[in-house]
Amino acid sequence: MCGILAVFGCLDNSQAKRSRIIELSRRLRHRGPDWSGIHCFEDCYLAHQRLAIVDPTSGDQPLYNEDKTIVVTVNGEIYNHKQLRANLKSHKFRTGSDCEVIGHLILEKHLYLEALELELLFLLSNFCQYEEYGEEFVDMLDGMFCFVLLDTRDKNFIAARDGIGITPMYLGWGLDGSIWFASEMKALSDDCERFIAFPPGHIYSSKQGGLRRWFNPPWYSEKIPSTPYDPMVLREAFEKSVLKRLMTDVPFGVLLSGGLDSSLVAAVASRHLAETEGAYQWGPQLHSFCIGLKGSPDLRAAREVADYLGTRHHEFNFTVQEGIDALEEVIYHIETYDVTSIRASTPMFLMSRKIKSLGVKMVLSGEGSDEIFGGYLYFHKAPNKEEFHEETCRKIKALHLYDCLRANKATSAWGVEARVPFLDKEFIDVAMSIDPEWKMIKLDQGRIEKWILRNAFDDDKKPYLPKHILYRQKEQFSDGVGYSWIDGLKDHASKHVSDSMLANASFIYPENTPTTKEGYYYRAIFEKFFPKSAARQTVPGGPTVACSTAKAVEWDASWSNNLDPSGRAALGVHEAAYEEAVQDVNPVSDSFQAVGGQDGVIPKTAAVV
């Protein structure tokens, strides 16, 4: 991940304004600590903070066409860049520009990321030619991305974000009539009168005059699909998705909680590396990473999966107190006061710091599966397949506000890039086309949550995972790292938020009023960093149980009295509780420690896969 900031139409284009843009761009340096760049043209500014996944001496941004009339700043990965190159050839988009020459050299050296960035530039750089496709050209891109492009010949500009919202971007408006785009809210919140989260799957065109949606997959309408379930089709689509995301020249690994989703990612990646021994300069062994309180469910399960797959496993322990100490930093970086996101982001934030210290810049992660397959425990109460499917659609559409935001910002806080195979464009289309009757949870038939995914990888001849792992019940990340983590957060909040403070919360916070002391505590921290009304409006609200949408709360009348985002809130659903012994972990002692590798450290002379 990188950090981008673009501003158009500033009344002030003095040196002082340039300095201000540079200053604001520095607030994104954690996303791209390797290099900075800025382009100024009259009253337009495009700034970039680069995370160098490939050769640090090349590929700096902003990027240009041959005469520098087109400028683009990009954050993301385009996995189908080779296909785009073939299409560009047929349409004669490639000229004798220096960018084209660099693209050739990079491809010959297999420096894929830089080729990827340049392919996006090639696609955009000839402004007249891409009008052949219309602005719908964005739908040709397969990946996670946000970008801003300026055509200096007529000062038109466009900005776009990927369909799911894996890569974050915000849109703001200044009092002077300026328009702002930034990877994170902190880069524009002080200088914009109003700002919003740039909606996923949308494009902003100065020529067309505003935002419109370009992303229109078949499932978006929420119409009930009827395609029969084919386990091999689903399996192959997921394997293809994972392999796409192994396109890198830097040390990488997988975040492994020991649950179904991360274990499948690890299994597919590990199997591929073993089958292509010699293709990666770092060797065939996959590195895996897990975090939790001592004795937590995730640590035990992850260690078992790692042993089974033969990964080089790195296990990190943290205490409740260390998590609490990090809360302010976490909220500053993830830019939300949503309770679930903060609970889960904190251990991920701590783990990402340790991962970066080991020399790793990219990780694969399992976000998105629960939304696609109805994996959250509350889906047990879905009354019929129609409501089940509609809820999965709602959950996918909201991912940019929750899990995508968490996974991207908690890792990017330390200059680590998270790639999410379950949110592959093609994989989602395959999974969401299946008749939702197959996704329904029917315990009397042996079908627990995400049964169709589990069954697709249930291969007795060449097992991907042990059966008991393949059919392990869902643990939300904030639960799986240790149930006493959530209890410790609640206890800490209760010490800082009095009963009277909570009783008067509607007067202090009339928008998205917190209903618990934990929510009030997070809100107070958020408001300290982001005091404007526009900032608090970027965070979703409404009742939820076990991460449900407000609509799904209606599935069980008892849930309205137990509104908590923890998976444990789905009363009567979870089969196993966390051992009482774990509750005895001292939250103050036993400081954050790593186990794995050679004392948990990867030598600088070695790289990691």
PDB file of C-alpha atoms in Angstrom, residues 351-506:
ATOM      1  CA  MET A 351       1.151  -7.947  14.971  1.00  0.00           C
ATOM      2  CA  SER A 352       1.853  -5.786  11.906  1.00  0.00           C
ATOM      3  CA  ARG A 353       4.594  -3.958  13.770  1.00  0.00           C
ATOM      4  CA  LYS A 354       6.302  -7.224  14.574  1.00  0.00           C
ATOM      5  CA  ILE A 355       5.831  -8.496  11.005  1.00  0.00           C
ATOM      6  CA  LYS A 356       7.477  -5.382   9.599  1.00  0.00           C
ATOM      7  CA  SER A 357      10.389  -5.775  12.007  1.00  0.00           C
ATOM      8  CA  LEU A 358      10.992  -9.208  10.478  1.00  0.00           C
ATOM      9  CA  GLY A 359      11.493  -7.654   7.047  1.00  0.00           C
ATOM     10  CA  VAL A 360       8.084  -8.551   5.605  1.00  0.00           C
ATOM     11  CA  LYS A 361       6.137  -6.018   3.520  1.00  0.00           C
ATOM     12  CA  MET A 362       3.193  -8.068   2.235  1.00  0.00           C
ATOM     13  CA  VAL A 363       0.789 -10.531   3.832  1.00  0.00           C
ATOM     14  CA  LEU A 364      -2.204 -12.532   2.643  1.00  0.00           C
ATOM     15  CA  SER A 365      -5.283 -12.297   4.847  1.00  0.00           C
ATOM     16  CA  GLY A 366      -8.697 -13.967   5.043  1.00  0.00           C
ATOM     17  CA  GLU A 367     -11.127 -11.048   5.108  1.00  0.00           C
ATOM     18  CA  GLY A 368     -14.396 -11.309   3.177  1.00  0.00           C
ATOM     19  CA  SER A 369     -15.282 -14.977   3.483  1.00  0.00           C
ATOM     20  CA  ASP A 370     -17.826 -14.511   6.268  1.00  0.00           C
ATOM     21  CA  GLU A 371     -19.651 -11.854   4.294  1.00  0.00           C
ATOM     22  CA  ILE A 372     -19.758 -13.927   1.098  1.00  0.00           C
ATOM     23  CA  PHE A 373     -20.757 -17.243   2.665  1.00  0.00           C
ATOM     24  CA  GLY A 374     -22.737 -16.109   5.692  1.00  0.00           C
ATOM     25  CA  GLY A 375     -20.087 -17.245   8.137  1.00  0.00           C
ATOM     26  CA  TYR A 376     -21.031 -15.087  11.104  1.00  0.00           C
ATOM     27  CA  LEU A 377     -22.821 -17.022  13.808  1.00  0.00           C
ATOM     28  CA  TYR A 378     -25.999 -14.962  13.568  1.00  0.00           C
ATOM     29  CA  PHE A 379     -26.602 -16.451  10.106  1.00  0.00           C
ATOM     30  CA  HIS A 380     -27.813 -19.560  11.963  1.00  0.00           C
ATOM     31  CA  LYS A 381     -31.035 -17.635  12.491  1.00  0.00           C
ATOM     32  CA  ALA A 382     -31.601 -16.586   8.854  1.00  0.00           C
ATOM     33  CA  PRO A 383     -35.298 -17.400   8.245  1.00  0.00           C
ATOM     34  CA  ASN A 384     -34.968 -18.291   4.540  1.00  0.00           C
ATOM     35  CA  LYS A 385     -32.546 -18.249   1.641  1.00  0.00           C
ATOM     36  CA  GLU A 386     -33.835 -14.914   0.335  1.00  0.00           C
ATOM     37  CA  GLU A 387     -33.011 -13.058   3.548  1.00  0.00           C
ATOM     38  CA  PHE A 388     -29.757 -14.973   3.851  1.00  0.00           C
ATOM     39  CA  HIS A 389     -28.634 -13.833   0.398  1.00  0.00           C
ATOM     40  CA  GLU A 390     -29.772 -10.242   0.850  1.00  0.00           C
ATOM     41  CA  GLU A 391     -27.838 -10.051   4.108  1.00  0.00           C
ATOM     42  CA  THR A 392     -24.643 -11.329   2.444  1.00  0.00           C
ATOM     43  CA  CYS A 393     -25.057  -8.659  -0.229  1.00  0.00           C
ATOM     44  CA  ARG A 394     -25.492  -5.962   2.412  1.00  0.00           C
ATOM     45  CA  LYS A 395     -22.433  -7.225   4.265  1.00  0.00           C
ATOM     46  CA  ILE A 396     -20.211  -7.212   1.165  1.00  0.00           C
ATOM     47  CA  LYS A 397     -21.331  -3.693   0.259  1.00  0.00           C
ATOM     48  CA  ALA A 398     -20.378  -2.495   3.748  1.00  0.00           C
ATOM     49  CA  LEU A 399     -16.970  -4.185   3.934  1.00  0.00           C
ATOM     50  CA  HIS A 400     -15.149  -0.921   3.198  1.00  0.00           C
ATOM     51  CA  LEU A 401     -16.474   0.459   6.478  1.00  0.00           C
ATOM     52  CA  TYR A 402     -15.409  -2.509   8.575  1.00  0.00           C
ATOM     53  CA  ASP A 403     -13.068  -5.397   7.725  1.00  0.00           C
ATOM     54  CA  CYS A 404     -11.448  -3.821   4.662  1.00  0.00           C
ATOM     55  CA  LEU A 405     -10.824  -0.638   6.614  1.00  0.00           C
ATOM     56  CA  ARG A 406      -9.367  -2.609   9.521  1.00  0.00           C
ATOM     57  CA  ALA A 407      -7.163  -4.915   7.458  1.00  0.00           C
ATOM     58  CA  ASN A 408      -5.799  -2.117   5.293  1.00  0.00           C
ATOM     59  CA  LYS A 409      -5.195   0.563   7.889  1.00  0.00           C
ATOM     60  CA  ALA A 410      -4.006  -1.638  10.759  1.00  0.00           C
ATOM     61  CA  THR A 411      -1.318  -3.136   8.530  1.00  0.00           C
ATOM     62  CA  SER A 412      -0.509   0.038   6.594  1.00  0.00           C
ATOM     63  CA  ALA A 413       0.166   1.779   9.901  1.00  0.00           C
ATOM     64  CA  TRP A 414       3.491  -0.071   9.823  1.00  0.00           C
ATOM     65  CA  GLY A 415       4.106  -0.101   6.070  1.00  0.00           C
ATOM     66  CA  VAL A 416       2.739  -3.612   5.489  1.00  0.00           C
ATOM     67  CA  GLU A 417       0.407  -4.450   2.599  1.00  0.00           C
ATOM     68  CA  ALA A 418      -2.499  -6.859   3.147  1.00  0.00           C
ATOM     69  CA  ARG A 419      -3.914  -8.736   0.151  1.00  0.00           C
ATOM     70  CA  VAL A 420      -7.308 -10.411   0.443  1.00  0.00           C
ATOM     71  CA  PRO A 421      -7.965 -13.400  -1.879  1.00  0.00           C
ATOM     72  CA  PHE A 422     -11.606 -13.873  -0.840  1.00  0.00           C
ATOM     73  CA  LEU A 423     -12.398 -10.427  -2.235  1.00  0.00           C
ATOM     74  CA  ASP A 424     -11.160 -11.260  -5.695  1.00  0.00           C
ATOM     75  CA  LYS A 425     -13.521  -9.873  -8.315  1.00  0.00           C
ATOM     76  CA  GLU A 426     -13.990 -13.175 -10.149  1.00  0.00           C
ATOM     77  CA  PHE A 427     -14.214 -15.272  -6.992  1.00  0.00           C
ATOM     78  CA  ILE A 428     -16.994 -13.118  -5.567  1.00  0.00           C
ATOM     79  CA  ASP A 429     -18.950 -13.441  -8.810  1.00  0.00           C
ATOM     80  CA  VAL A 430     -18.647 -17.241  -8.657  1.00  0.00           C
ATOM     81  CA  ALA A 431     -19.532 -17.516  -4.961  1.00  0.00           C
ATOM     82  CA  MET A 432     -22.433 -15.059  -5.111  1.00  0.00           C
ATOM     83  CA  SER A 433     -23.978 -16.776  -8.137  1.00  0.00           C
ATOM     84  CA  ILE A 434     -24.612 -19.980  -6.146  1.00  0.00           C
ATOM     85  CA  ASP A 435     -28.177 -20.671  -5.065  1.00  0.00           C
ATOM     86  CA  PRO A 436     -28.163 -19.459  -1.427  1.00  0.00           C
ATOM     87  CA  GLU A 437     -30.081 -22.561  -0.377  1.00  0.00           C
ATOM     88  CA  TRP A 438     -26.651 -24.231  -0.393  1.00  0.00           C
ATOM     89  CA  LYS A 439     -25.290 -21.607   2.008  1.00  0.00           C
ATOM     90  CA  MET A 440     -28.106 -21.997   4.524  1.00  0.00           C
ATOM     91  CA  ILE A 441     -27.014 -23.489   7.868  1.00  0.00           C
ATOM     92  CA  LYS A 442     -28.782 -26.807   8.449  1.00  0.00           C
ATOM     93  CA  LEU A 443     -27.301 -28.601  11.432  1.00  0.00           C
ATOM     94  CA  ASP A 444     -29.648 -31.556  11.035  1.00  0.00           C
ATOM     95  CA  GLN A 445     -27.952 -32.185   7.680  1.00  0.00           C
ATOM     96  CA  GLY A 446     -24.452 -31.603   9.015  1.00  0.00           C
ATOM     97  CA  ARG A 447     -24.139 -28.212   7.357  1.00  0.00           C
ATOM     98  CA  ILE A 448     -22.581 -25.629   9.639  1.00  0.00           C
ATOM     99  CA  GLU A 449     -21.759 -22.083   8.564  1.00  0.00           C
ATOM    100  CA  LYS A 450     -19.706 -21.837   5.332  1.00  0.00           C
ATOM    101  CA  TRP A 451     -20.346 -25.495   4.607  1.00  0.00           C
ATOM    102  CA  ILE A 452     -20.042 -25.046   0.840  1.00  0.00           C
ATOM    103  CA  LEU A 453     -16.544 -23.612   1.247  1.00  0.00           C
ATOM    104  CA  ARG A 454     -15.475 -26.308   3.697  1.00  0.00           C
ATOM    105  CA  ASN A 455     -16.860 -29.028   1.462  1.00  0.00           C
ATOM    106  CA  ALA A 456     -15.082 -27.624  -1.601  1.00  0.00           C
ATOM    107  CA  PHE A 457     -11.729 -28.227   0.105  1.00  0.00           C
ATOM    108  CA  ASP A 458     -12.652 -31.528   1.765  1.00  0.00           C
ATOM    109  CA  ASP A 459     -10.323 -33.743  -0.269  1.00  0.00           C
ATOM    110  CA  ASP A 460      -9.573 -37.155   1.238  1.00  0.00           C
ATOM    111  CA  LYS A 461      -7.000 -38.026  -1.431  1.00  0.00           C
ATOM    112  CA  LYS A 462      -4.880 -34.931  -0.955  1.00  0.00           C
ATOM    113  CA  PRO A 463      -6.153 -33.094   2.143  1.00  0.00           C
ATOM    114  CA  TYR A 464      -5.740 -29.354   2.316  1.00  0.00           C
ATOM    115  CA  LEU A 465      -6.363 -29.277   6.069  1.00  0.00           C
ATOM    116  CA  PRO A 466      -7.165 -31.681   8.915  1.00  0.00           C
ATOM    117  CA  LYS A 467     -10.912 -32.353   9.162  1.00  0.00           C
ATOM    118  CA  HIS A 468     -11.332 -30.770  12.591  1.00  0.00           C
ATOM    119  CA  ILE A 469      -9.692 -27.580  11.354  1.00  0.00           C
ATOM    120  CA  LEU A 470     -11.667 -27.591   8.130  1.00  0.00           C
ATOM    121  CA  TYR A 471     -14.858 -27.811  10.185  1.00  0.00           C
ATOM    122  CA  ARG A 472     -13.807 -25.605  13.102  1.00  0.00           C
ATOM    123  CA  GLN A 473     -16.577 -23.199  14.110  1.00  0.00           C
ATOM    124  CA  LYS A 474     -16.272 -19.497  13.500  1.00  0.00           C
ATOM    125  CA  GLU A 475     -14.286 -17.309  15.913  1.00  0.00           C
ATOM    126  CA  GLN A 476     -14.286 -13.582  15.228  1.00  0.00           C
ATOM    127  CA  PHE A 477     -10.730 -12.263  15.332  1.00  0.00           C
ATOM    128  CA  SER A 478     -11.357 -10.144  18.416  1.00  0.00           C
ATOM    129  CA  ASP A 479     -12.763 -13.238  20.184  1.00  0.00           C
ATOM    130  CA  GLY A 480     -10.214 -15.713  18.891  1.00  0.00           C
ATOM    131  CA  VAL A 481      -7.195 -13.783  20.186  1.00  0.00           C
ATOM    132  CA  GLY A 482      -8.623 -14.419  23.678  1.00  0.00           C
ATOM    133  CA  TYR A 483     -12.021 -13.749  25.204  1.00  0.00           C
ATOM    134  CA  SER A 484     -10.449 -11.864  28.112  1.00  0.00           C
ATOM    135  CA  TRP A 485      -9.320  -9.262  25.539  1.00  0.00           C
ATOM    136  CA  ILE A 486     -12.882  -8.053  25.064  1.00  0.00           C
ATOM    137  CA  ASP A 487     -13.672  -8.359  28.765  1.00  0.00           C
ATOM    138  CA  GLY A 488     -10.543  -6.356  29.571  1.00  0.00           C
ATOM    139  CA  LEU A 489     -11.585  -3.603  27.165  1.00  0.00           C
ATOM    140  CA  LYS A 490     -15.014  -3.384  28.759  1.00  0.00           C
ATOM    141  CA  ASP A 491     -13.536  -3.236  32.245  1.00  0.00           C
ATOM    142  CA  HIS A 492     -11.088  -0.527  31.215  1.00  0.00           C
ATOM    143  CA  ALA A 493     -13.841   1.570  29.631  1.00  0.00           C
ATOM    144  CA  SER A 494     -16.010   1.219  32.742  1.00  0.00           C
ATOM    145  CA  LYS A 495     -13.254   2.766  34.828  1.00  0.00           C
ATOM    146  CA  HIS A 496     -13.123   5.849  32.585  1.00  0.00           C
ATOM    147  CA  VAL A 497     -16.772   6.356  31.647  1.00  0.00           C
ATOM    148  CA  SER A 498     -19.210   6.930  34.481  1.00  0.00           C
ATOM    149  CA  ASP A 499     -22.890   6.014  34.517  1.00  0.00           C
ATOM    150  CA  SER A 500     -23.857   9.680  34.267  1.00  0.00           C
ATOM    151  CA  MET A 501     -21.552  10.205  31.271  1.00  0.00           C
ATOM    152  CA  LEU A 502     -23.245   7.368  29.433  1.00  0.00           C
ATOM    153  CA  ALA A 503     -26.701   8.578  30.478  1.00  0.00           C
ATOM    154  CA  ASN A 504     -25.987  11.968  28.910  1.00  0.00           C
ATOM    155  CA  ALA A 505     -24.249  10.576  25.829  1.00  0.00           C
ATOM    156  CA  SER A 506     -27.025  11.734  23.486  1.00  0.00           C
TER     157      SER A 506
END
